[in-house]
Amino acid sequence: MALLVMILRKMIKNKWLELSLLLGLILSVALVSSMPIYSSAILQRMLVKDLENLQLDTGQYPGAHWSSIYMGEEIKPEDRQKRVQQVDEYMKNTAMPGFTLPILQYVRERSTDKFQLVPTDTEKVDARVNRIAEISAMTDLEKNIRLVDGRLPAKQPVNGVYEALVVEGALTNLKMVLGNEFTIKNAKTNAPLKIKPVGVIDRKDYDSLYWYNSHLSNYNSTFFIDFDLFEKDFTSNKVVPVRSSYWYFALDYSQMDLNNVKTLISTHKQLEHYLASNFKNYGTKMNALQTIGTYFEKEKKLRIMLWSLNVPVMIMLGFYLFMVSNLIMDRQKTEIAVLRSRGASRWQIMLAYFIEGALLGIVAFIVGPFFGMVFTKILGASNGFLEFVQRAALKVRIDRDAYEYAFYAVASSLFMTLIPAFLATRATIVGHKQQMARKEKKSFWHRFFIDIILIGVSLYGLKNYRDRMSDLMSLGVDSADLKIDPLLFLVPALFILGLGLVILRIYPLFIRLVYWLGRKWWPPSLYSTLIQVGRSSTQYQFLMVFLIITIATGLFSASAARTMNQNTEDKIRYKNGADIVLQVRWENDAPVGGGGAPGAQPAEEQVDLDKVLSGEIVPKRTQWTEPPFQPFTELPGVEHAAKVFVKPGATFEAGSKNGTFTLMGIETDEFGRTAWMKDRLLPHHFYNYLNLIASEPSAVLISKSLAQQQGLKPGDSIMVSWSGVKPHPFVVYGVIDYWPSFNPNPKVTEESVDNKAIAPAFMVGHLQYIQNNLSLEPYDVWIKLKPDAERQQLYDAIAEKKIPVTNIIDTREELRKAKNDPFTLAINGVMTLGFLISVIISFFGFLLYWVLSLFGRILQLGILRAMGISFAQLIGMLITEQILTSGAAIAIGMLCGNATSHLFVPLFQIAFNPTTQVPPFQVTFDPRDSLQLYVVVTFMITVGLFILGYLLSRIKIHQAVKLGED
């Protein structure tokens, strides 16, 4: 008890220090616990978005789970009711709670065999029509339908006749009208079975999840009766035995997360096993299973990515804990030595520090995860590095993983605190004073060349990355075939740390050089500061490493996020070529099945290429009718529109060489106004190449690959044709590397030899010249929209004017999807989260270090004041010391961050498909990102200086001098 009282008194006495340590510890726990919280939240959003896209693409609800059984002759009719009820109980008591998701709909459906129907009154109904139908029932049917015609049926047979509901398609399919009465023929019934449709139904709400079969045409041979009536007369085998049964769950997939999705899959497998064990014929289906299956692979890759990106923050966290523990021990070494000299054992002292750390750790363990949850909620709106938008917040919760990681953080911090304490207990009071008088040694990482090792490892990682990227580009391999190597995301952090430590190795020499150059002119305050920093450089290194990692990591994160976002946007814009690309149906004289499908090219017969090129034969070609173009220019929001004809598989002949290529026909003026082209992709501006060919109808631009493969150059003539078209000459006017929508990267095709990638060939010419001399065939319409144009108005106008559009490529919509892609959200969020937490940790580390340093130098400051140094000069010394340490660390961090960005930001290209990454992956810097970074760091340093200045003004220096005399 006495020990605990002593610890509490010491903590109260040093309450400011303990509070700073506690806040830093809480922040550290929040950082570590936020990682699983954020990972789970972003993965949950990723899964939900994938399922939402599945619903948009397929039109089916992803949360639908459907099971069925078919009871054949192996199950006796009298046993079927019992078997069906057993499955009902299993679904209710086992499957339903096992799904662990809110159930939006639960539907049971029963059906009989299909029977042949015979009209009761053959005079009113044609008996020659072959009518086959089944009797079914669904739970809660009346709540989910609307009557189109007729009335609801009675819940009991009327004069022995079962009244039923039918869908509208059943009237046509069964050639009947409401009120027609039918008798089941050859039914194994105990009594004659008669049925009569009395009402026609449709879905009550087309957005309702009640209907698993969204197309009611599936019920064109079905009579619906009351479910309870079906159970009493059919399931019980009193009239007709039930043959099949269906169970349908509509689960709320928006609530899926890492935990319940595993339970969901397990429940599905158990259900499937149960049905397989009890029924010969059964079926189970869940629309989301395939997406969920790929989700686990994405989860694995994304977790690796998230943890790899958090490496710099983890390194900073380790430095923070180690620095704080050393600062505390340095301040308390004298106290420890006095306790040891007065009989206290090492284990008693260690126990005291353990209890002190445990008390702070318990508070951090309880509070930290909640701060981590707050961080995660805020970062759900991340749209880039330190960029936020209005977006739905992430659904976060504190789970077992969060507290597990919080425990690891507390245990690590406690362990790192006890190590310096254990080392400090070895020294006696005499040994401690001797150690204080000795010259400081080199730091651990400099003595064992840790900085050189880190640089070597990171450069090896860089070389490994470049070799792999070179293989990808030369072989035309999709990067999706390769696994993400965590080393490729770890090496930037190692490089930042290694380069920073290398610079800190030589920085003391720079300080000594500055001191030597001005030793005759420096005022006493600056003289003292230079000596203090130059001779005690080791004690500043922890703080400087702190700031270096913060600044460098921030610059690297900003550049990486900006680069990925910008390259993704450029890739989409370049691939599409314009804001909107419309494919339009052209009328043609092709025979049915021969190419008359909307927007399709006619299927021509295969002909001999040499004979076509020589002109011996001209295959028959389809005649197309061009639709009017003016309506496209008059659509709302359209700024410019252009005709763009693209013909893959066109053939050419140049001297003795021939081959295939892709031909593009354009109208130069409108194409230049409409198409999107990134600057500096070509040696000259995009418009200059259009102006080059504008004056000559036969002029063309060819790709660099075509020029190199065939030895073509400007001025050469080339014969162009394709199947069914007579060759015609064109003249080469220029060679291009890139062109809107043209991907010049090599690919493995059917023409590849030994699976070697071949660069595609491409040519651009005048559309009118191609149409007049080769063929008039369908072209696409490229549209550039006004900046404030609304998409929906454009789509509505296309529908209203009945423009025969067969396909729409919307660039802005693709950009929106890319921005909301879970992978992009994760990268932007983690980088922003890591930087913000690094800044906050650095702030507390900065403040804690200088406060401890300030109180540790009270005697020195008192002596300086006694020697005549004014308070203003003391403030100047403090500012100068900050410039030489914190300011230098910021400058070094800027240098390391820029160098790391230029070298390692291209690492993120491995997450994309480099064979489709056009324009080439380019590192992007935005001055706004750096400005935001410097504002945050400047604010941190400024606040710290004001606090230090305030504390310095409160110190009673004359008492410090008196204490030193005593």
CSV table of N, CA, C and O in Angstrom, one decimal, residues 810-897:
chain,number,residue,atom,x,y,z
A,810,ASP,N,-20.3,6.6,-70.6
A,810,ASP,CA,-20.3,7.8,-69.9
A,810,ASP,C,-19.0,8.0,-69.1
A,810,ASP,O,-18.8,7.3,-68.1
A,811,THR,N,-18.2,8.8,-69.5
A,811,THR,CA,-16.9,9.0,-68.8
A,811,THR,C,-17.0,9.5,-67.4
A,811,THR,O,-16.4,9.1,-66.5
A,812,ARG,N,-17.9,10.5,-67.2
A,812,ARG,CA,-18.1,11.1,-65.9
A,812,ARG,C,-18.6,10.1,-64.9
A,812,ARG,O,-18.3,10.0,-63.7
A,813,GLU,N,-19.5,9.2,-65.4
A,813,GLU,CA,-20.0,8.1,-64.5
A,813,GLU,C,-18.9,7.2,-64.1
A,813,GLU,O,-18.8,6.7,-63.0
A,814,GLU,N,-18.0,6.8,-65.1
A,814,GLU,CA,-16.9,5.9,-64.8
A,814,GLU,C,-16.0,6.6,-63.8
A,814,GLU,O,-15.4,5.9,-62.9
A,815,LEU,N,-15.8,7.9,-63.9
A,815,LEU,CA,-14.9,8.6,-63.0
A,815,LEU,C,-15.5,8.6,-61.6
A,815,LEU,O,-14.8,8.5,-60.6
A,816,ARG,N,-16.8,8.7,-61.5
A,816,ARG,CA,-17.5,8.7,-60.2
A,816,ARG,C,-17.3,7.3,-59.5
A,816,ARG,O,-17.0,7.2,-58.3
A,817,LYS,N,-17.5,6.3,-60.3
A,817,LYS,CA,-17.3,5.0,-59.8
A,817,LYS,C,-15.9,4.7,-59.3
A,817,LYS,O,-15.7,4.1,-58.3
A,818,ALA,N,-14.9,5.3,-60.1
A,818,ALA,CA,-13.5,5.1,-59.7
A,818,ALA,C,-13.2,5.8,-58.4
A,818,ALA,O,-12.5,5.3,-57.6
A,819,LYS,N,-13.8,7.0,-58.2
A,819,LYS,CA,-13.6,7.7,-57.0
A,819,LYS,C,-14.2,7.0,-55.8
A,819,LYS,O,-13.6,7.1,-54.7
A,820,ASN,N,-15.3,6.3,-56.0
A,820,ASN,CA,-15.9,5.6,-54.9
A,820,ASN,C,-15.5,4.1,-54.8
A,820,ASN,O,-16.1,3.3,-54.1
A,821,ASP,N,-14.5,3.7,-55.6
A,821,ASP,CA,-14.0,2.4,-55.5
A,821,ASP,C,-13.4,2.1,-54.2
A,821,ASP,O,-12.6,2.9,-53.6
A,822,PRO,N,-13.8,1.0,-53.5
A,822,PRO,CA,-13.3,0.7,-52.2
A,822,PRO,C,-11.8,0.7,-52.1
A,822,PRO,O,-11.2,1.2,-51.0
A,823,PHE,N,-11.1,0.2,-53.1
A,823,PHE,CA,-9.6,0.2,-53.0
A,823,PHE,C,-9.1,1.6,-53.0
A,823,PHE,O,-8.2,2.0,-52.2
A,824,THR,N,-9.6,2.5,-53.8
A,824,THR,CA,-9.2,3.9,-53.8
A,824,THR,C,-9.6,4.6,-52.5
A,824,THR,O,-8.8,5.4,-51.9
A,825,LEU,N,-10.8,4.3,-52.0
A,825,LEU,CA,-11.1,4.9,-50.7
A,825,LEU,C,-10.2,4.4,-49.6
A,825,LEU,O,-9.8,5.2,-48.7
A,826,ALA,N,-9.8,3.2,-49.6
A,826,ALA,CA,-8.9,2.6,-48.6
A,826,ALA,C,-7.5,3.3,-48.7
A,826,ALA,O,-7.0,3.7,-47.6
A,827,ILE,N,-7.0,3.5,-49.9
A,827,ILE,CA,-5.7,4.1,-50.0
A,827,ILE,C,-5.7,5.5,-49.5
A,827,ILE,O,-4.9,6.0,-48.7
A,828,ASN,N,-6.7,6.3,-50.0
A,828,ASN,CA,-6.8,7.7,-49.6
A,828,ASN,C,-7.0,7.8,-48.1
A,828,ASN,O,-6.4,8.7,-47.4
A,829,GLY,N,-7.9,7.0,-47.5
A,829,GLY,CA,-8.2,7.1,-46.1
A,829,GLY,C,-7.0,6.7,-45.2
A,829,GLY,O,-6.7,7.4,-44.3
A,830,VAL,N,-6.3,5.6,-45.6
A,830,VAL,CA,-5.2,5.2,-44.8
A,830,VAL,C,-4.1,6.2,-44.8
A,830,VAL,O,-3.4,6.5,-43.8
A,831,MET,N,-3.8,6.8,-46.0
A,831,MET,CA,-2.7,7.7,-46.1
A,831,MET,C,-3.1,9.0,-45.2
A,831,MET,O,-2.2,9.5,-44.5
A,832,THR,N,-4.3,9.5,-45.3
A,832,THR,CA,-4.7,10.6,-44.6
A,832,THR,C,-4.7,10.3,-43.1
A,832,THR,O,-4.2,11.1,-42.3
A,833,LEU,N,-5.2,9.1,-42.7
A,833,LEU,CA,-5.3,8.7,-41.3
A,833,LEU,C,-3.8,8.6,-40.8
A,833,LEU,O,-3.6,9.1,-39.7
A,834,GLY,N,-3.0,8.0,-41.5
A,834,GLY,CA,-1.6,7.8,-41.0
A,834,GLY,C,-0.9,9.1,-40.8
A,834,GLY,O,-0.2,9.4,-39.8
A,835,PHE,N,-1.1,10.1,-41.8
A,835,PHE,CA,-0.4,11.4,-41.6
A,835,PHE,C,-1.0,12.2,-40.4
A,835,PHE,O,-0.2,12.7,-39.7
A,836,LEU,N,-2.3,12.2,-40.3
A,836,LEU,CA,-2.9,13.0,-39.2
A,836,LEU,C,-2.5,12.5,-37.9
A,836,LEU,O,-2.1,13.3,-37.0
A,837,ILE,N,-2.5,11.2,-37.7
A,837,ILE,CA,-2.1,10.6,-36.5
A,837,ILE,C,-0.6,10.8,-36.2
A,837,ILE,O,-0.1,11.1,-35.1
A,838,SER,N,0.2,10.8,-37.3
A,838,SER,CA,1.7,11.0,-37.2
A,838,SER,C,1.9,12.4,-36.7
A,838,SER,O,2.8,12.7,-35.9
A,839,VAL,N,1.1,13.4,-37.3
A,839,VAL,CA,1.3,14.8,-36.8
A,839,VAL,C,0.9,14.9,-35.4
A,839,VAL,O,1.7,15.6,-34.6
A,840,ILE,N,-0.2,14.3,-34.9
A,840,ILE,CA,-0.6,14.5,-33.5
A,840,ILE,C,0.5,13.8,-32.6
A,840,ILE,O,0.8,14.4,-31.6
A,841,ILE,N,0.9,12.6,-33.0
A,841,ILE,CA,2.0,11.9,-32.2
A,841,ILE,C,3.2,12.8,-32.1
A,841,ILE,O,3.8,13.0,-31.1
A,842,SER,N,3.6,13.3,-33.3
A,842,SER,CA,4.8,14.2,-33.3
A,842,SER,C,4.6,15.4,-32.4
A,842,SER,O,5.6,15.9,-31.8
A,843,PHE,N,3.4,16.0,-32.4
A,843,PHE,CA,3.1,17.2,-31.6
A,843,PHE,C,3.4,16.8,-30.1
A,843,PHE,O,4.0,17.6,-29.4
A,844,PHE,N,2.8,15.7,-29.7
A,844,PHE,CA,3.0,15.3,-28.3
A,844,PHE,C,4.4,15.0,-28.0
A,844,PHE,O,4.9,15.3,-26.9
A,845,GLY,N,5.0,14.3,-28.9
A,845,GLY,CA,6.4,13.9,-28.7
A,845,GLY,C,7.3,15.2,-28.7
A,845,GLY,O,8.2,15.3,-27.8
A,846,PHE,N,7.0,16.1,-29.6
A,846,PHE,CA,7.8,17.4,-29.6
A,846,PHE,C,7.6,18.2,-28.3
A,846,PHE,O,8.6,18.6,-27.7
A,847,LEU,N,6.3,18.3,-27.9
A,847,LEU,CA,6.1,19.0,-26.7
A,847,LEU,C,6.7,18.4,-25.5
A,847,LEU,O,7.3,19.0,-24.6
A,848,LEU,N,6.5,17.1,-25.4
A,848,LEU,CA,7.0,16.3,-24.2
A,848,LEU,C,8.5,16.4,-24.1
A,848,LEU,O,9.1,16.6,-23.1
A,849,TYR,N,9.1,16.3,-25.3
A,849,TYR,CA,10.6,16.3,-25.3
A,849,TYR,C,11.1,17.7,-24.8
A,849,TYR,O,12.0,17.8,-23.9
A,850,TRP,N,10.5,18.8,-25.4
A,850,TRP,CA,11.1,20.1,-25.0
A,850,TRP,C,10.7,20.5,-23.6
A,850,TRP,O,11.5,21.2,-23.0
A,851,VAL,N,9.5,20.0,-23.1
A,851,VAL,CA,9.2,20.4,-21.8
A,851,VAL,C,10.2,19.7,-20.8
A,851,VAL,O,10.7,20.3,-19.8
A,852,LEU,N,10.4,18.4,-21.0
A,852,LEU,CA,11.4,17.7,-20.2
A,852,LEU,C,12.8,18.3,-20.3
A,852,LEU,O,13.5,18.4,-19.3
A,853,SER,N,13.1,18.6,-21.5
A,853,SER,CA,14.5,19.2,-21.7
A,853,SER,C,14.6,20.6,-21.1
A,853,SER,O,15.6,20.9,-20.4
A,854,LEU,N,13.5,21.4,-21.1
A,854,LEU,CA,13.5,22.7,-20.5
A,854,LEU,C,13.6,22.6,-19.0
A,854,LEU,O,14.4,23.3,-18.4
A,855,PHE,N,12.8,21.7,-18.4
A,855,PHE,CA,12.9,21.6,-16.9
A,855,PHE,C,14.2,20.9,-16.5
A,855,PHE,O,14.7,21.2,-15.4
A,856,GLY,N,14.8,20.1,-17.4
A,856,GLY,CA,16.1,19.5,-17.1
A,856,GLY,C,17.3,20.5,-17.2
A,856,GLY,O,18.3,20.3,-16.7
A,857,ARG,N,17.0,21.7,-17.8
A,857,ARG,CA,18.1,22.7,-18.0
A,857,ARG,C,17.8,23.9,-17.2
A,857,ARG,O,18.3,25.0,-17.6
A,858,ILE,N,17.0,23.8,-16.2
A,858,ILE,CA,16.7,25.0,-15.4
A,858,ILE,C,17.9,25.6,-14.8
A,858,ILE,O,18.1,26.9,-14.8
A,859,LEU,N,18.8,24.8,-14.3
A,859,LEU,CA,20.0,25.3,-13.7
A,859,LEU,C,20.9,26.0,-14.7
A,859,LEU,O,21.4,27.1,-14.4
A,860,GLN,N,21.0,25.4,-15.9
A,860,GLN,CA,21.8,26.0,-16.9
A,860,GLN,C,21.2,27.4,-17.3
A,860,GLN,O,22.0,28.4,-17.5
A,861,LEU,N,19.9,27.4,-17.5
A,861,LEU,CA,19.2,28.7,-17.8
A,861,LEU,C,19.4,29.7,-16.7
A,861,LEU,O,19.6,30.9,-17.0
A,862,GLY,N,19.4,29.3,-15.4
A,862,GLY,CA,19.6,30.2,-14.3
A,862,GLY,C,21.0,30.8,-14.4
A,862,GLY,O,21.2,32.0,-14.1
A,863,ILE,N,22.0,30.0,-14.7
A,863,ILE,CA,23.3,30.5,-14.7
A,863,ILE,C,23.5,31.5,-15.9
A,863,ILE,O,24.1,32.5,-15.7
A,864,LEU,N,22.8,31.2,-17.0
A,864,LEU,CA,22.9,32.2,-18.1
A,864,LEU,C,22.3,33.5,-17.8
A,864,LEU,O,22.8,34.6,-18.1
A,865,ARG,N,21.1,33.4,-17.0
A,865,ARG,CA,20.5,34.7,-16.6
A,865,ARG,C,21.4,35.4,-15.6
A,865,ARG,O,21.5,36.7,-15.7
A,866,ALA,N,22.1,34.7,-14.7
A,866,ALA,CA,23.0,35.3,-13.8
A,866,ALA,C,24.2,35.9,-14.5
A,866,ALA,O,24.7,36.9,-14.0
A,867,MET,N,24.6,35.4,-15.6
A,867,MET,CA,25.7,35.9,-16.4
A,867,MET,C,25.3,37.2,-17.2
A,867,MET,O,26.1,37.8,-17.8
A,868,GLY,N,24.0,37.5,-17.2
A,868,GLY,CA,23.6,38.7,-17.9
A,868,GLY,C,22.8,38.5,-19.2
A,868,GLY,O,22.4,39.5,-19.8
A,869,ILE,N,22.4,37.3,-19.5
A,869,ILE,CA,21.6,37.0,-20.6
A,869,ILE,C,20.1,37.4,-20.3
A,869,ILE,O,19.6,37.0,-19.3
A,870,SER,N,19.5,38.2,-21.1
A,870,SER,CA,18.2,38.7,-20.9
A,870,SER,C,17.1,37.6,-21.2
A,870,SER,O,17.5,36.6,-21.9
A,871,PHE,N,15.9,37.9,-20.8
A,871,PHE,CA,14.8,36.9,-21.1
A,871,PHE,C,14.6,36.8,-22.6
A,871,PHE,O,14.3,35.7,-23.1
A,872,ALA,N,14.7,38.0,-23.2
A,872,ALA,CA,14.5,38.0,-24.7
A,872,ALA,C,15.5,37.2,-25.4
A,872,ALA,O,15.3,36.5,-26.4
A,873,GLN,N,16.8,37.3,-24.9
A,873,GLN,CA,17.8,36.4,-25.5
A,873,GLN,C,17.6,35.0,-25.2
A,873,GLN,O,18.0,34.1,-26.1
A,874,LEU,N,17.1,34.6,-24.0
A,874,LEU,CA,16.7,33.2,-23.8
A,874,LEU,C,15.7,32.7,-24.8
A,874,LEU,O,15.8,31.6,-25.3
A,875,ILE,N,14.7,33.5,-25.0
A,875,ILE,CA,13.7,33.2,-26.0
A,875,ILE,C,14.4,33.0,-27.4
A,875,ILE,O,14.1,32.1,-28.2
A,876,GLY,N,15.3,33.9,-27.7
A,876,GLY,CA,16.0,33.8,-29.0
A,876,GLY,C,16.8,32.5,-29.1
A,876,GLY,O,16.9,31.9,-30.1
A,877,MET,N,17.4,32.1,-27.9
A,877,MET,CA,18.2,30.9,-27.9
A,877,MET,C,17.3,29.7,-28.2
A,877,MET,O,17.6,28.8,-28.9
A,878,LEU,N,16.1,29.8,-27.5
A,878,LEU,CA,15.1,28.7,-27.7
A,878,LEU,C,14.7,28.6,-29.2
A,878,LEU,O,14.6,27.5,-29.7
A,879,ILE,N,14.4,29.7,-29.8
A,879,ILE,CA,14.0,29.8,-31.2
A,879,ILE,C,15.1,29.2,-32.1
A,879,ILE,O,14.9,28.5,-33.0
A,880,THR,N,16.3,29.7,-31.8
A,880,THR,CA,17.5,29.2,-32.6
A,880,THR,C,17.7,27.7,-32.5
A,880,THR,O,17.9,27.0,-33.5
A,881,GLU,N,17.5,27.2,-31.3
A,881,GLU,CA,17.7,25.8,-31.1
A,881,GLU,C,16.6,25.1,-31.8
A,881,GLU,O,16.8,24.0,-32.4
A,882,GLN,N,15.4,25.6,-31.9
A,882,GLN,CA,14.3,25.0,-32.6
A,882,GLN,C,14.6,25.0,-34.1
A,882,GLN,O,14.3,24.0,-34.8
A,883,ILE,N,15.2,26.1,-34.6
A,883,ILE,CA,15.5,26.2,-36.0
A,883,ILE,C,16.6,25.1,-36.4
A,883,ILE,O,16.5,24.5,-37.4
A,884,LEU,N,17.6,25.0,-35.5
A,884,LEU,CA,18.7,24.1,-35.8
A,884,LEU,C,18.3,22.6,-35.6
A,884,LEU,O,19.0,21.7,-36.1
A,885,THR,N,17.2,22.4,-34.9
A,885,THR,CA,16.8,21.0,-34.7
A,885,THR,C,15.5,20.7,-35.4
A,885,THR,O,15.4,20.0,-36.4
A,886,SER,N,14.4,21.3,-34.9
A,886,SER,CA,13.1,21.1,-35.6
A,886,SER,C,13.0,21.6,-37.0
A,886,SER,O,12.6,20.9,-37.9
A,887,GLY,N,13.6,22.8,-37.2
A,887,GLY,CA,13.6,23.4,-38.6
A,887,GLY,C,14.4,22.5,-39.5
A,887,GLY,O,14.0,22.3,-40.7
A,888,ALA,N,15.6,22.1,-39.0
A,888,ALA,CA,16.4,21.2,-39.9
A,888,ALA,C,15.7,19.9,-40.1
A,888,ALA,O,15.8,19.4,-41.3
A,889,ALA,N,15.1,19.4,-39.1
A,889,ALA,CA,14.3,18.1,-39.4
A,889,ALA,C,13.3,18.3,-40.4
A,889,ALA,O,13.0,17.4,-41.3
A,890,ILE,N,12.6,19.4,-40.4
A,890,ILE,CA,11.5,19.6,-41.4
A,890,ILE,C,12.2,19.7,-42.8
A,890,ILE,O,11.6,19.2,-43.8
A,891,ALA,N,13.3,20.4,-42.9
A,891,ALA,CA,14.0,20.5,-44.2
A,891,ALA,C,14.4,19.2,-44.7
A,891,ALA,O,14.3,18.8,-45.9
A,892,ILE,N,15.0,18.4,-43.8
A,892,ILE,CA,15.4,17.0,-44.2
A,892,ILE,C,14.2,16.2,-44.6
A,892,ILE,O,14.3,15.4,-45.5
A,893,GLY,N,13.1,16.3,-43.8
A,893,GLY,CA,11.9,15.6,-44.2
A,893,GLY,C,11.4,15.9,-45.5
A,893,GLY,O,11.0,15.1,-46.3
A,894,MET,N,11.5,17.2,-45.9
A,894,MET,CA,11.1,17.6,-47.3
A,894,MET,C,11.9,17.0,-48.3
A,894,MET,O,11.5,16.5,-49.3
A,895,LEU,N,13.3,17.0,-48.1
A,895,LEU,CA,14.2,16.4,-49.0
A,895,LEU,C,13.9,14.9,-49.1
A,895,LEU,O,13.8,14.3,-50.3
A,896,CYS,N,13.8,14.2,-48.0
A,896,CYS,CA,13.5,12.7,-48.0
A,896,CYS,C,12.2,12.4,-48.7
A,896,CYS,O,12.0,11.5,-49.4
A,897,GLY,N,11.1,13.3,-48.4
A,897,GLY,CA,9.8,13.0,-49.0
A,897,GLY,C,9.8,13.2,-50.5
A,897,GLY,O,9.2,12.3,-51.2
